[in-house]
Amino acid sequence: MKSTTYSRIIAGTMTWGSWGKSFETYGMLSLIERCIEQGITTFDHADIYGGYTTEADFGKAFAESSLKREDIQLITKCGIQYITDKRPHQIKHYQYDAAYIIWSAEESLRNLKSDYLDLFLLHRPSPLMHGEAIAEAVSTLKQQGKVNAFGVSNFTPSQTQLVQEHVEVEVNQIEFSLTAHKAMLDGELDFMQLHNITPMAWSPLGSIFREENDQTSRIHQQLLELMPKYEATADQLLLAWTLQHPSSIHPVIGTTNPERIANSVKALDIQLDLQDWFKLWVAAMGHRVP
Amino acid sequence: MKSTTYSRIIAGTMTWGSWGKSFETYGMLSLIERCIEQGITTFDHADIYGGYTTEADFGKAFAESSLKREDIQLITKCGIQYITDKRPHQIKHYQYDAAYIIWSAEESLRNLKSDYLDLFLLHRPSPLMHGEAIAEAVSTLKQQGKVNAFGVSNFTPSQTQLVQEHVEVEVNQIEFSLTAHKAMLDGELDFMQLHNITPMAWSPLGSIFREENDQTSRIHQQLLELMPKYEATADQLLLAWTLQHPSSIHPVIGTTNPERIANSVKALDIQLDLQDWFKLWVAAMGHRVP
Amino acid sequence: MKSTTYSRIIAGTMTWGSWGKSFETYGMLSLIERCIEQGITTFDHADIYGGYTTEADFGKAFAESSLKREDIQLITKCGIQYITDKRPHQIKHYQYDAAYIIWSAEESLRNLKSDYLDLFLLHRPSPLMHGEAIAEAVSTLKQQGKVNAFGVSNFTPSQTQLVQEHVEVEVNQIEFSLTAHKAMLDGELDFMQLHNITPMAWSPLGSIFREENDQTSRIHQQLLELMPKYEATADQLLLAWTLQHPSSIHPVIGTTNPERIANSVKALDIQLDLQDWFKLWVAAMGHRVP
């Protein structure tokens, strides 16, 4: 099985469809094209985005374009049973039996109008999941060429190990940012480094542009000091901060603003000075290092 | 050494003797017989139950009956030095030197009037325990045929590993229930699955019939909804919820009420629908899954 | 590479120089001699102590004495970039690139006027450290005979594993005492026992003589009860309590008082009764064991 490479910055499509406003504003295809222009060739989906509609919106736009499937990488996720008109469940829950996992991957392929997924993730750990059942489904999907690589999302180290006993886990997509940095302290990213698991980070800008509190104002102040030095925007510095962690984190950026997409990629060229990296971390913590 | 099998539901004897009222009400032998009738053939003791008296009460009743030793499995525990008239210690503490462990097992055998224990557990982790000393004691007891299988109770993963380095740990008996479910989230049950350690659960009904608070009232409401569907009592649904976890938890039921003992076993025939399992978990958490 | 042995009680030099008053009061050499007389032959340094001055003060005093290098063991640490006149950084931070680690070890050797370090530690974990870079530096230093043994300080188990993947970690120096005993419960000391890592404990007397609160007053009361029984001082009983943990903790005592140095060593001859060890632990916790 070939090893898949992802663009270091990944486009998250969660709000590209009906969960956001971008669809009307820019159009799905224009967002896809703008990403590819910038070297962002990996697109992160989940079956549930847009209430099970965004994969299909993306797939349709892509199929009608002249873009080539082999020039992009598609990630999607399964396992959350979300309540929509299409799935009138009684309660939001997780499902990981082998038949469902296979069906869900095939459904995603139909929606994305693709023959294969570059990466297929379990969206959330379930206390009821069985490593064997998961491995059985993933093996089948790989043998049929429907899935190139397999991973998890929001899994702890021991939950990852449970699955890893039965099938290779190549990626864990977790929350990580300057404001949500506990994974770099509690062993989660250490575990991924030790086991050659690629971390992907959702919400990589954290709460900085969403919340006003002591932490975010300390960070804004620090960013203002550093922006002229690096001739960079706040977004870029925040992404650069995450990119510099030795575990090789792949940020999944969620923006639907073409300007910010283009902007983000410049973070790849920023190498923060060691002290500047610590200045940002210290601003996030609110106290100096011990 | 043959592998011991335990009944999936285990009878906990903690309040069968002087720590409860059952002894007077039903008599020890009648409780033993009622369990066996229901297929509950494994009896969970600890040296300290009844202030070091319940093993002997049980052993006497069993010896005077026509029941056969090979038809039941006896578990007991050692290591807590509890203050009683028989043991006038200055402070409750734990003791795990090899000589004490061996003496304690032999004392339990004398009390239980048995030649062997099916399973012998360390009752609580002690910061002072030495893996080597424990292994030495357990090896001796196994070689002499006094102990068939060895395990621990209330041990964390790393405490278990410390012992496991020196001697096989087959069981870890921990607190687990719908209201005390953290072991399924913090890696404890993951660790047991990864290392083929059988979990046993003490207090498997949790605080549901002991406390009135927001959590237990949410759970009671949910149980009321599910009881007619499964034609089951609240106890049975709670046990079924625990039995469904993939780590193969063996509940240790503490009741001394013959009705409830008989009732419990029916939980083995209940397979909760996936959504119902989540409904109960969500009722316990107080919020839906992420 | 020969295995280094350390004295079981280690002299911590943090306040022996300009960070304390001892230099004026007793003189560096008199403290060194008093330690050696008592069998405390291992001296714990860090580059930063005294604002990067204490290693040199120690080295000068030692070089001018008739003491032999092979009769003592020198530990030092690197990695904290502390702000002083000599190092006018913008922010306190950690640095662990290979070139810096090597330079720092060599700088310590120059200051200590020694050809080798018995033990070289990374002072604090950095989220940015690379196991490979650390291993490269340590290998070079070992090959050149400049470092005999390598370890870390204040590292969690998974941080230790990250480094251990690339180079042997022989020691982890952490905070440990009766009042700061969480490392014996959270898996940290378990991990060290499992991986043959020697724990050293900084601040081994904890907050007992520094703070007045419910915890320290409970402990003082308990110590008063035990002092006559063991004919020991409070310090000695506290050290004995730590020495008794099976992970073989090496306390790093920080006192600059020759009396207390001499006193400390007598802790090595105290074997606390099991119940007395628990009495002290229970006094620290504020509740009896479960």
Coordinates of C-alpha atoms in Angstrom, one line a residue, chain A residues 52-263:
Chain A
Y52 CA -24.6 14.7 5.3
T53 CA -24.7 17.1 2.3
T54 CA -21.2 18.8 2.0
E55 CA -19.4 15.7 0.6
A56 CA -22.0 15.6 -2.3
D57 CA -21.8 19.4 -2.9
F58 CA -18.0 19.1 -3.1
G59 CA -18.1 15.9 -5.2
K60 CA -20.5 17.5 -7.7
A61 CA -18.4 20.7 -8.0
F62 CA -15.2 18.7 -8.4
A63 CA -16.7 16.3 -11.0
E64 CA -18.0 19.2 -13.1
S65 CA -14.5 20.8 -13.1
S66 CA -11.5 19.8 -15.2
L67 CA -9.5 19.1 -12.0
K68 CA -7.9 15.7 -11.8
R69 CA -8.6 13.4 -8.9
E70 CA -4.9 12.4 -8.6
D71 CA -3.9 16.0 -7.9
I72 CA -5.9 16.2 -4.7
Q73 CA -6.2 14.1 -1.6
L74 CA -9.5 13.4 0.0
I75 CA -10.0 12.7 3.7
T76 CA -13.3 11.8 5.3
K77 CA -14.6 10.5 8.5
C78 CA -17.3 8.2 9.8
G79 CA -18.9 7.1 13.0
I80 CA -21.0 10.0 14.3
Q81 CA -24.7 9.2 13.9
Y82 CA -26.0 12.8 13.6
I83 CA -29.7 13.6 13.7
T84 CA -31.0 15.0 10.4
D85 CA -34.1 14.5 8.2
K86 CA -32.1 11.8 6.3
R87 CA -31.1 10.1 9.6
P88 CA -34.0 10.5 12.1
H89 CA -32.2 8.9 15.0
Q90 CA -33.5 9.3 18.5
I91 CA -30.2 10.4 19.9
K92 CA -26.8 11.5 18.6
H93 CA -24.5 8.5 18.9
Y94 CA -21.5 6.7 17.5
Q95 CA -21.5 3.5 15.4
Y96 CA -18.5 1.4 14.5
D97 CA -19.6 -2.1 13.5
A98 CA -17.8 -3.4 10.4
A99 CA -20.8 -3.3 8.1
Y100 CA -21.6 0.3 9.0
I101 CA -18.0 1.5 8.5
I102 CA -17.9 -0.1 5.1
W103 CA -21.3 1.3 4.1
S104 CA -20.3 4.8 5.4
A105 CA -17.0 4.8 3.4
E106 CA -18.9 3.7 0.2
E107 CA -21.5 6.4 0.8
S108 CA -18.8 9.0 1.1
L109 CA -17.3 7.7 -2.2
R110 CA -20.6 8.0 -3.9
N111 CA -21.1 11.6 -2.5
L112 CA -17.5 12.6 -3.4
K113 CA -17.8 11.0 -6.8
S114 CA -14.5 9.3 -6.2
D115 CA -13.2 5.7 -6.4
Y116 CA -11.1 6.0 -3.4
L117 CA -10.4 7.9 -0.2
D118 CA -6.8 9.0 0.5
L119 CA -7.5 8.8 4.2
F120 CA -10.4 7.5 6.2
L121 CA -10.9 8.4 9.8
L122 CA -13.0 7.3 12.8
H123 CA -14.5 10.6 13.9
R124 CA -14.8 10.1 17.6
P125 CA -13.8 7.3 20.0
S126 CA -16.8 5.2 21.1
P127 CA -16.6 3.2 24.4
L128 CA -18.3 0.4 22.4
M129 CA -15.9 0.1 19.5
H130 CA -14.2 -3.2 18.9
G131 CA -10.7 -3.1 17.4
E132 CA -11.4 -6.3 15.5
A133 CA -14.5 -5.1 13.8
I134 CA -12.8 -1.9 12.8
A135 CA -9.8 -3.8 11.4
E136 CA -12.0 -6.1 9.5
A137 CA -13.8 -3.1 7.8
V138 CA -10.6 -1.2 7.1
S139 CA -8.9 -4.3 5.6
T140 CA -11.8 -4.9 3.3
L141 CA -11.9 -1.3 2.2
K142 CA -8.1 -1.3 1.6
Q143 CA -8.2 -4.5 -0.3
Q144 CA -11.0 -3.1 -2.5
G145 CA -8.8 0.0 -3.2
K146 CA -11.5 2.2 -1.6
V147 CA -9.3 3.5 1.2
N148 CA -5.5 4.2 1.0
A149 CA -4.8 5.1 4.5
F150 CA -6.6 4.8 7.8
G151 CA -6.7 6.9 11.0
V152 CA -8.7 8.2 13.9
S153 CA -9.8 11.6 15.3
N154 CA -10.0 12.8 18.9
F155 CA -8.6 9.5 20.2
T156 CA -6.5 9.3 23.3
P157 CA -3.3 7.3 23.3
S158 CA -4.9 4.2 24.8
Q159 CA -7.9 4.4 22.5
T160 CA -5.5 4.6 19.6
Q161 CA -3.6 1.6 20.9
L162 CA -6.8 -0.5 21.1
V163 CA -7.3 0.1 17.3
Q164 CA -3.6 -0.1 16.5
E165 CA -3.4 -3.6 17.9
H166 CA -5.5 -4.7 14.9
V167 CA -4.9 -2.2 12.1
E168 CA -2.3 0.5 11.3
V169 CA -3.3 4.0 12.5
E170 CA -1.5 6.5 10.4
V171 CA -3.2 9.8 11.5
N172 CA -4.9 11.2 14.6
Q173 CA -6.8 14.4 13.9
I174 CA -7.1 16.3 17.2
E175 CA -7.8 19.8 18.5
F176 CA -4.6 21.8 18.7
S177 CA -3.7 25.4 18.7
L178 CA -1.9 28.0 20.8
T179 CA -5.0 28.4 23.0
A180 CA -5.7 24.6 23.1
H181 CA -2.2 23.3 23.5
K182 CA -2.6 20.6 26.1
A183 CA -1.9 17.8 23.7
M184 CA 1.7 18.9 23.6
L185 CA 1.9 18.5 27.4
D186 CA -0.3 15.6 28.4
G187 CA 1.5 12.9 26.3
E188 CA -0.9 12.9 23.3
L189 CA 1.6 14.3 20.8
D190 CA 4.5 12.4 22.5
F191 CA 2.6 9.2 21.8
M192 CA 2.1 10.1 18.2
Q193 CA 5.8 10.9 17.7
L194 CA 6.7 7.6 19.3
H195 CA 4.3 5.6 17.1
N196 CA 4.8 7.5 13.8
I197 CA 1.3 8.8 13.8
T198 CA 0.8 12.0 11.9
P199 CA -1.1 14.6 13.9
M200 CA -3.6 16.8 12.1
A201 CA -5.0 19.8 14.0
W202 CA -8.6 21.0 13.8
S203 CA -9.3 24.5 14.9
P204 CA -5.7 25.5 14.6
L205 CA -6.3 29.2 15.3
G206 CA -8.0 28.3 18.5
S207 CA -10.2 30.8 20.3
I208 CA -8.1 33.8 19.4
F209 CA -10.5 35.4 16.9
R210 CA -13.6 33.9 18.6
E211 CA -13.2 35.0 22.2
E212 CA -12.2 38.0 24.2
N213 CA -10.7 37.2 27.5
D214 CA -7.4 37.6 29.3
Q215 CA -5.7 34.9 27.4
T216 CA -6.7 36.0 24.0
S217 CA -5.8 39.7 24.8
R218 CA -2.4 38.7 26.0
I219 CA -1.9 36.7 22.8
H220 CA -3.1 39.6 20.6
Q221 CA -0.7 41.9 22.3
Q222 CA 2.2 39.5 21.7
L223 CA 1.1 39.0 18.1
L224 CA 1.1 42.7 17.5
E225 CA 4.7 42.8 18.7
L226 CA 5.8 40.0 16.3
M227 CA 3.8 40.8 13.2
P228 CA 6.2 43.6 11.9
K229 CA 9.3 41.5 12.7
Y230 CA 8.0 38.6 10.5
E231 CA 6.0 40.7 8.1
A232 CA 3.2 38.3 8.8
T233 CA -0.5 38.4 9.8
A234 CA -1.8 37.0 13.1
D235 CA -3.1 33.9 11.4
Q236 CA 0.2 33.1 9.8
L237 CA 2.1 33.5 13.1
L238 CA -0.4 31.2 14.9
L239 CA -0.1 28.6 12.2
A240 CA 3.7 28.9 12.2
W241 CA 3.7 28.4 16.0
T242 CA 1.8 25.1 15.5
L243 CA 3.9 24.0 12.5
Q244 CA 7.1 24.3 14.5
H245 CA 6.1 21.5 17.0
P246 CA 8.4 18.5 16.3
S247 CA 5.5 16.1 15.8
S248 CA 4.9 17.6 12.4
I249 CA 1.3 18.8 12.9
H250 CA -0.8 19.3 9.8
P251 CA -3.2 22.2 10.5
V252 CA -6.7 21.8 9.0
I253 CA -7.8 25.4 8.3
G254 CA -11.5 26.0 8.4
T255 CA -11.8 29.4 6.7
T256 CA -14.0 29.9 3.6
N257 CA -12.4 33.3 2.9
P258 CA -10.2 33.0 -0.2
E259 CA -7.9 35.7 1.1
R260 CA -7.3 33.9 4.4
I261 CA -6.7 30.6 2.5
A262 CA -4.0 32.3 0.4
N263 CA -2.6 33.9 3.5

